[in-house]
Every structure is written in C-alpha cells, then in structure tokens.
Amino acid sequence: MARGAVRNFETALGAIGVLALIITAIIITGWNPLPKVGDWWEKVADSTGKLSTPDTTWTERVGGQPSSAVVAGTAAIVSMRGTVEGRSLTSGQVLWTREADWAGVAGDGGNVVAIVGRRGTGLEALDPGTGTARWKDGEAVGAWTFRDSVLTIACGKLSDCTLTARAPRDGAQIWKLTLPGIGRVLNGINSDLLGTEVKADAYRDAIGAMPRTIPAMLGFPIDQKVKVVDTGRGKLLPEESVSNTTRVVVAGGRVLVSTAAPKDGNCRYSLEARDASTGKAVWKKDGYDLHTASGAGCEQRHDPSGADTVLIATRGDNREVFLSPRDGREMWAGADGDEIVAADSQYGLVRSNGGKTLAVVGFDKGGRLWQKDVPAKADIAVSRYAVLVRDSTGGHLIAYAPADGRTLIDAKTTADVLGIGEHGLMVGRGRTIGYLPFG
C-alpha cells in the first residue's frame, strides 16, 4: 500500500476511534449535545439577520419560545412556557416578569389587563405597563378573556364549579352561577368551548390570543353535555345532548345542531337553530355543510369555522356561503370556484381565480369591499386590525386595512406573526421578537 494511502487509512481509523469514544461517553453519562448545538445555531441565526425589511422598531431575545405576544396598550404581553412578561412597545425593554402556568389579555383601551394564572394559587389581573396587580381571584383554576369581561372558573367541590363574570379593570363581579358537572377539565386560559373556531392555521395563536367581544351565549362541554350560559344575564339555560352524528355548538345566540347522516357513500347534512331558552326550532336548512363531519360514518368531530355572528358553509350546489346563525340567511354567496378562507364578525375573506385574487366581503354593507392580487399559496387571515397575507416561500408579508384595503405593512420577512395590534404587529423568529409598526 502506498505511504499516502496508509496515512489516510490511519487518519480514518483515528477519527472512528474518537467518534467511538464520544458515543461511549454519551451512553455512559447521558450527555446530549444536540440541544446546545440547536441553541448555538439559533443564536447565530438571530445575530446575523434582521427580523424584517423595513426594520422592526426594536429587536430583543427572550428567554423561551414565545407562543404569543399580545399588544395591550403601550406594552406587549409575551407568553412563554412557565413565564409571562410585559415589554415596552416602543423600546422592547422588560417592564415586568412573572412565573405563570397560563396567561392571556382581557379588556380594551384603558381597561386592558394581563391575566396571569398559576396552579394552586389562582390568577391575578396585572396592569400591562407596570405588572402591578389590579385584582386577584385566588380560587380560579381557569379563565376566558374578552374585551368586556373576564370569566373565571373555580372548582371547590368534587364535581360542581362556579363560573363568575368580572369587569376586566377592577374585577368587580357582574354575575355568578353554578356550573354542574366536572368542570375541572376547563382549566387554564381560554379552554375550547363549543362554538365557532378561527379558520387561519398560520395565525391561529396570534388571533386567538386577542380578546373579542363576549358572545351572547356560550356552550361549555361538560360530561358529554352542552351547558348553555346566557352571558348577559348570568343564567344557565337548558343543556343539550350530543351524538356521533350531531354536532351541537352555540353561536349567534342560538343552539346550532348540525346533523350528518351517511347515504349512498356520502354525507347528507341538515342544520337546525334552536332557541336556547325553550329548545324550539327557529330555522332549519338542509344541504348546508359546516365541515364538522369526517370519515365514512360522517362522525362529527369539528366545530364550524367562522365567528360568533357568521358561519362558513358549503351548500348543496358546492358554492361556499357566509351564513347567519341568528336567522339562517345567506349573508353572502360565492360563485363557482370561490373559496372562503377566513372570517371574523365584520369581514370575510374569499379567494378566486385559482387562489390568486383575494376579495374582502363586508357583512354590514354586504358585497365585496375591495380585492387584491395575492400569491396562490399565501397564508391569509383577518383580524380586528389587519388582513394578513404572507407568502412564506418568498418571505413576503403584507397587512391591509380591513375596511378599505390600504397597505399597512409591506415587508420582507420570514418571521412569524405573534400578535396583532391597532398600530402594528409583534413578530418573532425563534427566541427573537420585535415590533413592526404600520405605516
């Protein structure tokens, strides 16, 4: 064998020996280098690239992977595993930090508060700018946050729980009622209730963290039943039962019963809206698919998409429509090929032309308000303050004003949207976050 080949062979054997020693050390000591390598790579990525072009107002690295960063007045409430912190919206400076098992934001304007909860100690409502406690509920095991109220749930007994509505600013009790059954499963922040869900996968956490107006009625899933609560009067209404072929949700002040029955290899749909107090049918429709069923047996596994005052449905001729849960009327019907992609209580988003055209429908005025050309595979969502269009493949994010289509942000970025405020977006990549203002 040539001398050079021998040296190469000996070098290879040496490398294999070193690798074997490293593997042996990992096996014996349990040492795992991958998390540190991943953390090092994340730091390199964060330090060598901006979050966006144009630049964010500030860029800061946080202690954990943020799940949301809700704009609350002059602060951003950043939620991470085990921790929640308030940061200045103008500088990114840490204003306060708390250990937390769950957290959210409630209220609006000057009444906004950060709701911070820990197992065994209840919750506190904090001033977003200072972290000072405005009020506490030491018995609460969970809460639902809205712009006009906070619902707290306490379960002192083995089965029954107490549901209390409070004013966000000072915690003043609005009403209280007993919620029969095992309500302990409804712990933490904003546990899923039986209503509509956001249709915007890429922005679900950011939009879901924004407080909305409390619906007139809410449906609580307890003991395979739907406990219906009138949130205006603080009254428990007659409960509803469910089955494999029915989905019962509460929206628009009605109890909606969607039925899907298998027939000739397909699912046959019917939809009934009931008066929550009397149980009597208010309206009925056949052939409207709320996309709640799946599988050969037409099992009902999903809540309908939309908002409290609007449902997204497909009717029998395969045209997609916005449907009013209150009276069953079609608020808007699409043409062949139109695809409804999102909705809130005011606006609906519709894609056409093979997904390359985005139109915004206004529910108050009716009809299309404006439209834009968009990438065919862009992620799209609508919120109270902005319509978001993100082309993840091209690293391009645009925010439009929902009412008139004005461009609020046109940025190059691969960052995720963590929060949506009146004047800008909280964005993040890894553990690095920043504020991207409109304008």
CSV table of C-alpha atoms in Angstrom, one decimal:
chain,number,residue,atom,x,y,z
A,1,MET,CA,0.0,0.0,0.0
A,2,ALA,CA,1.4,3.5,-0.9
A,3,ARG,CA,2.6,5.6,2.0
A,4,GLY,CA,0.0,8.3,1.4
A,5,ALA,CA,-2.8,5.7,1.4
A,6,VAL,CA,-1.5,4.3,4.7
A,7,ARG,CA,-1.6,7.7,6.3
A,8,ASN,CA,-5.2,8.3,5.1
A,9,PHE,CA,-6.2,4.9,6.4
A,10,GLU,CA,-4.6,5.6,9.8
A,11,THR,CA,-6.3,9.1,9.9
A,12,ALA,CA,-9.7,7.4,9.2
A,13,LEU,CA,-9.1,4.9,12.0
A,14,GLY,CA,-8.2,7.7,14.4
A,15,ALA,CA,-11.4,9.6,13.5
A,16,ILE,CA,-13.5,6.4,14.0
A,17,GLY,CA,-11.8,5.9,17.4
A,18,VAL,CA,-12.6,9.5,18.5
A,19,LEU,CA,-16.2,9.1,17.4
A,20,ALA,CA,-16.5,5.8,19.3
A,21,LEU,CA,-15.2,7.5,22.5
A,22,ILE,CA,-17.7,10.3,22.1
A,23,ILE,CA,-20.5,7.8,21.6
A,24,THR,CA,-19.4,5.8,24.6
A,25,ALA,CA,-19.3,9.0,26.7
A,26,ILE,CA,-22.8,9.9,25.6
A,27,ILE,CA,-24.1,6.4,26.5
A,28,ILE,CA,-22.4,6.4,30.0
A,29,THR,CA,-23.1,9.9,31.1
A,30,GLY,CA,-26.4,10.6,29.3
A,31,TRP,CA,-24.9,13.8,27.9
A,32,ASN,CA,-26.9,15.2,24.9
A,33,PRO,CA,-25.1,17.8,22.8
A,34,LEU,CA,-28.0,18.4,20.4
A,35,PRO,CA,-29.9,21.0,22.5
A,36,LYS,CA,-26.8,23.1,23.0
A,37,VAL,CA,-25.9,22.8,19.3
A,38,GLY,CA,-29.5,23.9,18.4
A,39,ASP,CA,-29.3,26.8,20.8
A,40,TRP,CA,-26.0,27.9,19.4
A,41,TRP,CA,-27.4,27.7,15.8
A,42,GLU,CA,-30.4,29.7,16.9
A,43,LYS,CA,-28.2,32.4,18.4
A,44,VAL,CA,-26.2,32.6,15.2
A,45,ALA,CA,-29.3,32.9,13.1
A,46,ASP,CA,-30.7,35.6,15.4
A,47,SER,CA,-27.5,37.6,15.5
A,48,THR,CA,-26.8,37.6,11.8
A,49,GLY,CA,-30.2,38.5,10.4
A,50,LYS,CA,-32.8,41.1,10.9
A,51,LEU,CA,-36.4,40.2,11.5
A,52,SER,CA,-37.7,42.2,8.6
A,53,THR,CA,-37.1,44.8,5.9
A,54,PRO,CA,-38.1,47.5,6.8
A,55,ASP,CA,-36.6,47.1,10.3
A,56,THR,CA,-38.7,46.4,13.3
A,57,THR,CA,-38.7,49.3,15.8
A,58,TRP,CA,-36.7,47.1,18.2
A,59,THR,CA,-35.4,43.5,18.3
A,60,GLU,CA,-34.9,41.6,21.5
A,61,ARG,CA,-34.1,38.0,22.5
A,62,VAL,CA,-36.5,36.4,25.1
A,63,GLY,CA,-35.8,33.5,27.5
A,64,GLY,CA,-38.1,30.9,25.9
A,65,GLN,CA,-40.0,30.1,22.7
A,66,PRO,CA,-42.9,32.6,22.7
A,67,SER,CA,-46.4,31.3,21.9
A,68,SER,CA,-47.9,34.8,21.6
A,69,ALA,CA,-47.2,38.4,22.1
A,70,VAL,CA,-50.4,40.3,22.6
A,71,VAL,CA,-50.4,44.1,22.2
A,72,ALA,CA,-52.0,45.6,25.3
A,73,GLY,CA,-51.9,49.4,25.4
A,74,THR,CA,-48.3,50.5,25.5
A,75,ALA,CA,-47.0,47.1,26.3
A,76,ALA,CA,-46.7,43.7,24.7
A,77,ILE,CA,-47.6,40.7,26.8
A,78,VAL,CA,-45.2,37.9,25.8
A,79,SER,CA,-46.2,34.3,26.8
A,80,MET,CA,-43.6,31.6,27.1
A,81,ARG,CA,-43.6,28.2,28.8
A,82,GLY,CA,-43.6,28.9,32.5
A,83,THR,CA,-43.2,32.7,32.1
A,84,VAL,CA,-45.1,35.8,31.0
A,85,GLU,CA,-43.5,39.2,30.7
A,86,GLY,CA,-44.5,42.7,29.8
A,87,ARG,CA,-42.3,44.6,27.4
A,88,SER,CA,-42.4,48.2,26.3
A,89,LEU,CA,-43.9,48.5,22.8
A,90,THR,CA,-41.6,51.4,22.0
A,91,SER,CA,-38.3,50.0,23.2
A,92,GLY,CA,-38.7,46.3,23.9
A,93,GLN,CA,-37.5,46.8,27.4
A,94,VAL,CA,-38.7,44.3,30.0
A,95,LEU,CA,-41.2,46.0,32.3
A,96,TRP,CA,-42.1,43.1,34.5
A,97,THR,CA,-41.8,39.3,34.6
A,98,ARG,CA,-44.0,36.6,36.3
A,99,GLU,CA,-43.9,32.9,36.6
A,100,ALA,CA,-47.1,31.5,35.1
A,101,ASP,CA,-48.8,28.3,34.0
A,102,TRP,CA,-51.1,30.2,31.7
A,103,ALA,CA,-51.7,33.8,30.7
A,104,GLY,CA,-53.9,36.0,28.5
A,105,VAL,CA,-55.1,39.5,27.9
A,106,ALA,CA,-58.6,40.9,28.6
A,107,GLY,CA,-60.3,44.3,28.4
A,108,ASP,CA,-59.9,47.1,25.8
A,109,GLY,CA,-58.4,50.6,25.8
A,110,GLY,CA,-57.7,51.8,29.3
A,111,ASN,CA,-59.3,48.8,30.8
A,112,VAL,CA,-56.9,46.2,29.4
A,113,VAL,CA,-55.2,43.8,31.8
A,114,ALA,CA,-52.9,40.8,31.6
A,115,ILE,CA,-54.4,37.7,33.2
A,116,VAL,CA,-51.7,35.5,34.8
A,117,GLY,CA,-52.5,32.2,36.4
A,118,ARG,CA,-50.7,29.5,38.5
A,119,ARG,CA,-51.9,26.2,39.6
A,120,GLY,CA,-52.9,26.2,43.2
A,121,THR,CA,-52.7,30.0,43.6
A,122,GLY,CA,-55.5,31.3,41.3
A,123,LEU,CA,-55.0,34.2,39.0
A,124,GLU,CA,-54.0,37.9,39.0
A,125,ALA,CA,-55.1,40.7,36.7
A,126,LEU,CA,-52.0,42.9,36.1
A,127,ASP,CA,-51.5,46.4,34.7
A,128,PRO,CA,-49.8,45.7,31.4
A,129,GLY,CA,-47.3,48.6,31.8
A,130,THR,CA,-46.2,48.0,35.4
A,131,GLY,CA,-47.1,44.5,36.3
A,132,THR,CA,-49.0,45.8,39.4
A,133,ALA,CA,-51.9,43.6,40.4
A,134,ARG,CA,-55.3,45.3,39.9
A,135,TRP,CA,-57.3,42.4,41.3
A,136,LYS,CA,-57.0,38.7,42.2
A,137,ASP,CA,-59.1,35.5,42.2
A,138,GLY,CA,-57.3,33.0,44.5
A,139,GLU,CA,-59.8,30.2,43.7
A,140,ALA,CA,-59.7,30.3,39.9
A,141,VAL,CA,-58.4,27.3,38.0
A,142,GLY,CA,-59.1,28.9,34.6
A,143,ALA,CA,-60.4,31.9,32.8
A,144,TRP,CA,-61.8,33.1,29.5
A,145,THR,CA,-60.7,36.6,28.4
A,146,PHE,CA,-62.9,39.0,26.5
A,147,ARG,CA,-62.9,42.8,25.7
A,148,ASP,CA,-65.8,43.5,28.0
A,149,SER,CA,-65.4,40.8,30.7
A,150,VAL,CA,-63.3,38.0,32.3
A,151,LEU,CA,-65.0,34.7,33.1
A,152,THR,CA,-63.2,32.8,35.9
A,153,ILE,CA,-64.0,29.2,36.9
A,154,ALA,CA,-63.4,27.9,40.4
A,155,CYS,CA,-64.0,24.2,41.4
A,156,GLY,CA,-64.0,23.9,45.2
A,157,LYS,CA,-66.3,20.8,45.2
A,158,LEU,CA,-65.7,17.4,43.7
A,159,SER,CA,-67.9,18.0,40.7
A,160,ASP,CA,-69.7,21.3,40.5
A,161,CYS,CA,-67.8,24.5,39.7
A,162,THR,CA,-68.6,28.2,40.0
A,163,LEU,CA,-68.4,30.5,36.9
A,164,THR,CA,-68.0,34.2,37.6
A,165,ALA,CA,-68.1,37.2,35.2
A,166,ARG,CA,-65.9,40.1,36.3
A,167,ALA,CA,-65.1,43.5,34.9
A,168,PRO,CA,-61.6,43.5,33.5
A,169,ARG,CA,-60.4,46.7,35.0
A,170,ASP,CA,-61.1,46.1,38.7
A,171,GLY,CA,-62.5,42.5,38.9
A,172,ALA,CA,-66.0,43.7,40.1
A,173,GLN,CA,-68.4,40.8,40.0
A,174,ILE,CA,-71.0,41.1,37.2
A,175,TRP,CA,-72.7,37.7,37.9
A,176,LYS,CA,-72.0,34.3,39.3
A,177,LEU,CA,-73.6,30.9,38.7
A,178,THR,CA,-73.0,27.2,39.5
A,179,LEU,CA,-71.8,25.0,36.6
A,180,PRO,CA,-72.9,21.4,37.3
A,181,GLY,CA,-70.7,18.5,36.3
A,182,ILE,CA,-67.0,18.0,36.2
A,183,GLY,CA,-65.7,21.4,35.1
A,184,ARG,CA,-62.1,20.9,36.2
A,185,VAL,CA,-61.2,19.9,32.6
A,186,LEU,CA,-61.8,23.6,31.7
A,187,ASN,CA,-58.7,24.8,33.4
A,188,GLY,CA,-56.0,27.2,32.1
A,189,ILE,CA,-56.6,30.1,29.7
A,190,ASN,CA,-59.4,30.1,27.1
A,191,SER,CA,-60.2,26.4,27.1
A,192,ASP,CA,-62.1,25.3,24.0
A,193,LEU,CA,-65.8,25.9,24.2
A,194,LEU,CA,-68.5,24.7,21.8
A,195,GLY,CA,-68.7,27.5,19.3
A,196,THR,CA,-67.0,28.6,16.1
A,197,GLU,CA,-63.3,28.4,15.5
A,198,VAL,CA,-60.8,30.5,13.7
A,199,LYS,CA,-60.0,29.4,10.1
A,200,ALA,CA,-56.4,30.6,9.8
A,201,ASP,CA,-53.9,27.9,10.7
A,202,ALA,CA,-50.8,30.0,10.3
A,203,TYR,CA,-52.2,32.8,12.6
A,204,ARG,CA,-54.4,30.8,14.9
A,205,ASP,CA,-52.4,31.5,18.1
A,206,ALA,CA,-52.0,35.3,17.4
A,207,ILE,CA,-55.6,35.8,16.5
A,208,GLY,CA,-56.9,33.5,19.3
A,209,ALA,CA,-54.9,35.5,21.9
A,210,MET,CA,-56.7,38.8,21.0
A,211,PRO,CA,-59.7,39.4,23.3
A,212,ARG,CA,-63.0,39.6,21.5
A,213,THR,CA,-66.4,40.8,22.5
A,214,ILE,CA,-68.1,38.1,24.7
A,215,PRO,CA,-70.8,36.2,22.7
A,216,ALA,CA,-74.4,36.5,24.0
A,217,MET,CA,-74.3,32.8,24.8
A,218,LEU,CA,-71.5,30.2,25.4
A,219,GLY,CA,-71.5,26.5,25.2
A,220,PHE,CA,-69.5,24.6,27.9
A,221,PRO,CA,-68.6,20.9,27.2
A,222,ILE,CA,-69.1,19.0,30.4
A,223,ASP,CA,-70.0,15.3,31.0
A,224,GLN,CA,-70.9,14.7,27.3
A,225,LYS,CA,-73.4,17.5,27.5
A,226,VAL,CA,-73.5,21.1,26.3
A,227,LYS,CA,-74.1,23.5,29.2
A,228,VAL,CA,-75.5,26.7,27.7
A,229,VAL,CA,-74.8,30.0,29.6
A,230,ASP,CA,-76.6,33.3,28.9
A,231,THR,CA,-73.7,35.7,29.4
A,232,GLY,CA,-75.9,38.8,29.5
A,233,ARG,CA,-78.0,37.6,32.4
A,234,GLY,CA,-75.6,35.1,34.0
A,235,LYS,CA,-78.2,32.4,33.7
A,236,LEU,CA,-77.7,28.6,33.0
A,237,LEU,CA,-80.1,27.5,30.2
A,238,PRO,CA,-81.3,24.0,29.4
A,239,GLU,CA,-78.5,21.7,28.4
A,240,GLU,CA,-78.2,19.9,25.1
A,241,SER,CA,-77.1,16.3,24.4
A,242,VAL,CA,-74.8,15.2,21.5
A,243,SER,CA,-74.3,12.1,19.5
A,244,ASN,CA,-71.8,10.7,16.9
A,245,THR,CA,-73.8,12.1,14.0
A,246,THR,CA,-74.6,15.5,15.5
A,247,ARG,CA,-72.5,18.5,16.4
A,248,VAL,CA,-74.0,20.9,18.9
A,249,VAL,CA,-72.5,24.4,19.2
A,250,VAL,CA,-73.6,27.8,20.4
A,251,ALA,CA,-73.3,30.8,18.1
A,252,GLY,CA,-75.2,34.0,17.4
A,253,GLY,CA,-77.3,33.5,20.5
A,254,ARG,CA,-78.6,30.1,19.1
A,255,VAL,CA,-78.0,26.5,19.8
A,256,LEU,CA,-77.0,25.0,16.4
A,257,VAL,CA,-77.4,21.3,15.8
A,258,SER,CA,-75.6,20.0,12.7
A,259,THR,CA,-76.6,16.5,11.6
A,260,ALA,CA,-74.6,14.4,9.1
A,261,ALA,CA,-76.0,11.0,8.1
A,262,PRO,CA,-74.3,8.6,5.7
A,263,LYS,CA,-76.2,7.8,2.5
A,264,ASP,CA,-75.0,6.4,-0.9
A,265,GLY,CA,-71.4,6.8,0.1
A,266,ASN,CA,-71.8,10.5,1.0
A,267,CYS,CA,-72.9,12.5,4.0
A,268,ARG,CA,-76.3,14.2,4.0
A,269,TYR,CA,-76.4,17.4,6.0
A,270,SER,CA,-79.1,19.2,7.9
A,271,LEU,CA,-78.8,22.2,10.1
A,272,GLU,CA,-81.2,23.4,12.8
A,273,ALA,CA,-81.1,26.5,15.0
A,274,ARG,CA,-82.9,26.4,18.4
A,275,ASP,CA,-84.0,29.0,20.9
A,276,ALA,CA,-81.6,28.3,23.8
A,277,SER,CA,-84.3,29.1,26.4
A,278,THR,CA,-87.1,26.9,25.0
A,279,GLY,CA,-85.4,24.4,22.8
A,280,LYS,CA,-87.8,25.2,20.0
A,281,ALA,CA,-86.5,25.3,16.4
A,282,VAL,CA,-86.1,28.8,15.0
A,283,TRP,CA,-85.0,27.8,11.5
A,284,LYS,CA,-83.9,24.8,9.6
A,285,LYS,CA,-81.8,24.2,6.4
A,286,ASP,CA,-80.9,21.0,4.5
A,287,GLY,CA,-77.8,20.5,2.4
A,288,TYR,CA,-75.5,23.0,4.2
A,289,ASP,CA,-72.2,21.5,5.2
A,290,LEU,CA,-70.4,23.3,8.1
A,291,HIS,CA,-67.4,21.0,7.6
A,292,THR,CA,-67.9,19.5,11.0
A,293,ALA,CA,-68.0,15.8,9.8
A,294,SER,CA,-65.4,13.4,8.6
A,295,GLY,CA,-64.9,9.7,7.9
A,296,ALA,CA,-67.1,7.2,6.2
A,297,GLY,CA,-69.6,7.2,9.1
A,298,CYS,CA,-69.9,11.0,8.9
A,299,GLU,CA,-68.7,11.4,12.5
A,300,GLN,CA,-69.0,14.9,13.8
A,301,ARG,CA,-65.5,15.8,15.2
A,302,HIS,CA,-65.0,19.5,14.5
A,303,ASP,CA,-66.5,22.9,15.3
A,304,PRO,CA,-67.7,25.0,12.4
A,305,SER,CA,-65.4,27.8,11.2
A,306,GLY,CA,-66.3,31.5,11.3
A,307,ALA,CA,-67.1,33.9,14.2
A,308,ASP,CA,-70.0,34.2,16.7
A,309,THR,CA,-72.1,36.0,14.2
A,310,VAL,CA,-71.2,34.2,11.0
A,311,LEU,CA,-70.7,30.6,9.8
A,312,ILE,CA,-68.7,29.4,6.9
A,313,ALA,CA,-70.6,26.7,5.0
A,314,THR,CA,-70.9,24.9,1.6
A,315,ARG,CA,-74.4,24.5,0.3
A,316,GLY,CA,-75.7,21.7,-1.9
A,317,ASP,CA,-74.5,23.2,-5.3
A,318,ASN,CA,-70.9,23.3,-3.9
A,319,ARG,CA,-71.0,27.1,-3.6
A,320,GLU,CA,-69.5,28.5,-0.4
A,321,VAL,CA,-71.5,30.9,1.7
A,322,PHE,CA,-71.4,33.0,4.8
A,323,LEU,CA,-74.4,32.0,6.9
A,324,SER,CA,-76.1,33.9,9.8
A,325,PRO,CA,-76.5,31.6,12.8
A,326,ARG,CA,-79.1,34.0,14.1
A,327,ASP,CA,-81.7,33.7,11.3
A,328,GLY,CA,-80.2,31.3,8.8
A,329,ARG,CA,-80.0,33.8,5.9
A,330,GLU,CA,-77.1,33.7,3.5
A,331,MET,CA,-75.1,36.8,4.2
A,332,TRP,CA,-73.1,36.3,1.0
A,333,ALA,CA,-72.8,33.5,-1.6
A,334,GLY,CA,-69.7,32.8,-3.7
A,335,ALA,CA,-69.6,32.0,-7.4
A,336,ASP,CA,-68.2,28.7,-8.8
A,337,GLY,CA,-64.6,28.4,-7.8
A,338,ASP,CA,-64.7,30.9,-4.9
A,339,GLU,CA,-63.1,29.7,-1.7
A,340,ILE,CA,-63.9,31.2,1.7
A,341,VAL,CA,-60.6,31.3,3.7
A,342,ALA,CA,-61.4,33.3,6.8
A,343,ALA,CA,-64.0,35.4,8.7
A,344,ASP,CA,-64.5,37.5,11.8
A,345,SER,CA,-67.6,39.3,13.0
A,346,GLN,CA,-67.2,42.1,10.4
A,347,TYR,CA,-65.3,40.8,7.4
A,348,GLY,CA,-65.0,37.7,5.3
A,349,LEU,CA,-62.1,36.7,3.0
A,350,VAL,CA,-62.7,35.0,-0.3
A,351,ARG,CA,-60.1,33.6,-2.8
A,352,SER,CA,-60.9,33.2,-6.5
A,353,ASN,CA,-59.1,32.9,-9.9
A,354,GLY,CA,-57.3,29.8,-8.7
A,355,GLY,CA,-56.4,31.4,-5.4
A,356,LYS,CA,-54.7,34.4,-7.0
A,357,THR,CA,-57.3,37.0,-6.1
A,358,LEU,CA,-58.3,37.9,-2.6
A,359,ALA,CA,-61.6,39.7,-2.0
A,360,VAL,CA,-62.9,41.2,1.3
A,361,VAL,CA,-66.6,40.9,2.0
A,362,GLY,CA,-68.2,43.4,4.5
A,363,PHE,CA,-71.1,41.9,6.4
A,364,ASP,CA,-72.6,45.3,7.4
A,365,LYS,CA,-72.7,46.8,3.9
A,366,GLY,CA,-72.8,43.5,2.0
A,367,GLY,CA,-70.9,42.7,-1.1
A,368,ARG,CA,-67.2,42.9,-1.9
A,369,LEU,CA,-65.4,45.9,-0.4
A,370,TRP,CA,-62.1,45.5,-2.2
A,371,GLN,CA,-59.8,42.9,-3.8
A,372,LYS,CA,-56.1,42.4,-4.3
A,373,ASP,CA,-53.8,40.1,-6.3
A,374,VAL,CA,-52.1,37.6,-3.9
A,375,PRO,CA,-49.7,34.6,-4.3
A,376,ALA,CA,-51.7,31.4,-4.9
A,377,LYS,CA,-50.3,29.6,-1.8
A,378,ALA,CA,-50.1,32.6,0.6
A,379,ASP,CA,-51.3,32.2,4.2
A,380,ILE,CA,-54.2,34.5,4.8
A,381,ALA,CA,-56.1,35.7,7.9
A,382,VAL,CA,-58.4,38.5,9.1
A,383,SER,CA,-58.3,40.2,12.4
A,384,ARG,CA,-59.8,43.3,14.1
A,385,TYR,CA,-57.0,45.5,12.9
A,386,ALA,CA,-55.5,43.9,9.7
A,387,VAL,CA,-55.9,41.4,6.9
A,388,LEU,CA,-52.6,39.4,6.7
A,389,VAL,CA,-51.2,37.9,3.6
A,390,ARG,CA,-47.9,36.0,3.9
A,391,ASP,CA,-46.0,34.3,1.1
A,392,SER,CA,-43.8,32.1,3.2
A,393,THR,CA,-41.9,30.8,0.2
A,394,GLY,CA,-40.9,34.3,-0.9
A,395,GLY,CA,-40.6,35.7,2.6
A,396,HIS,CA,-43.1,38.5,2.0
A,397,LEU,CA,-45.7,39.8,4.4
A,398,ILE,CA,-48.4,42.4,3.6
A,399,ALA,CA,-51.0,43.8,6.0
A,400,TYR,CA,-54.1,45.6,4.7
A,401,ALA,CA,-56.7,47.7,6.5
A,402,PRO,CA,-59.8,45.5,6.5
A,403,ALA,CA,-62.3,48.3,5.7
A,404,ASP,CA,-60.6,49.8,2.6
A,405,GLY,CA,-57.6,47.7,1.6
A,406,ARG,CA,-55.0,50.4,2.4
A,407,THR,CA,-51.5,48.8,2.7
A,408,LEU,CA,-50.4,49.0,6.4
A,409,ILE,CA,-47.2,46.9,6.1
A,410,ASP,CA,-45.2,45.6,3.1
A,411,ALA,CA,-42.2,43.8,4.4
A,412,LYS,CA,-39.7,41.1,3.6
A,413,THR,CA,-39.6,38.7,6.5
A,414,THR,CA,-39.6,35.0,7.4
A,415,ALA,CA,-40.7,35.8,11.0
A,416,ASP,CA,-43.9,34.6,12.5
A,417,VAL,CA,-46.7,36.9,13.5
A,418,LEU,CA,-47.1,36.7,17.3
A,419,GLY,CA,-49.5,39.5,17.9
A,420,ILE,CA,-51.7,42.0,16.0
A,421,GLY,CA,-52.3,45.5,17.5
A,422,GLU,CA,-54.1,48.6,16.4
A,423,HIS,CA,-50.8,50.2,15.1
A,424,GLY,CA,-48.5,47.3,14.3
A,425,LEU,CA,-47.5,43.6,14.6
A,426,MET,CA,-45.4,41.7,17.0
A,427,VAL,CA,-43.2,39.3,15.0
A,428,GLY,CA,-40.7,36.7,16.0
A,429,ARG,CA,-38.3,34.1,14.8
A,430,GLY,CA,-37.1,31.6,17.3
A,431,ARG,CA,-36.5,33.4,20.6
A,432,THR,CA,-36.1,36.8,18.9
A,433,ILE,CA,-39.0,39.1,18.8
A,434,GLY,CA,-39.7,42.7,17.6
A,435,TYR,CA,-42.4,45.3,16.9
A,436,LEU,CA,-43.2,46.1,13.3
A,437,PRO,CA,-45.4,49.3,13.1
A,438,PHE,CA,-48.0,50.0,10.5
A,439,GLY,CA,-47.3,52.9,8.1
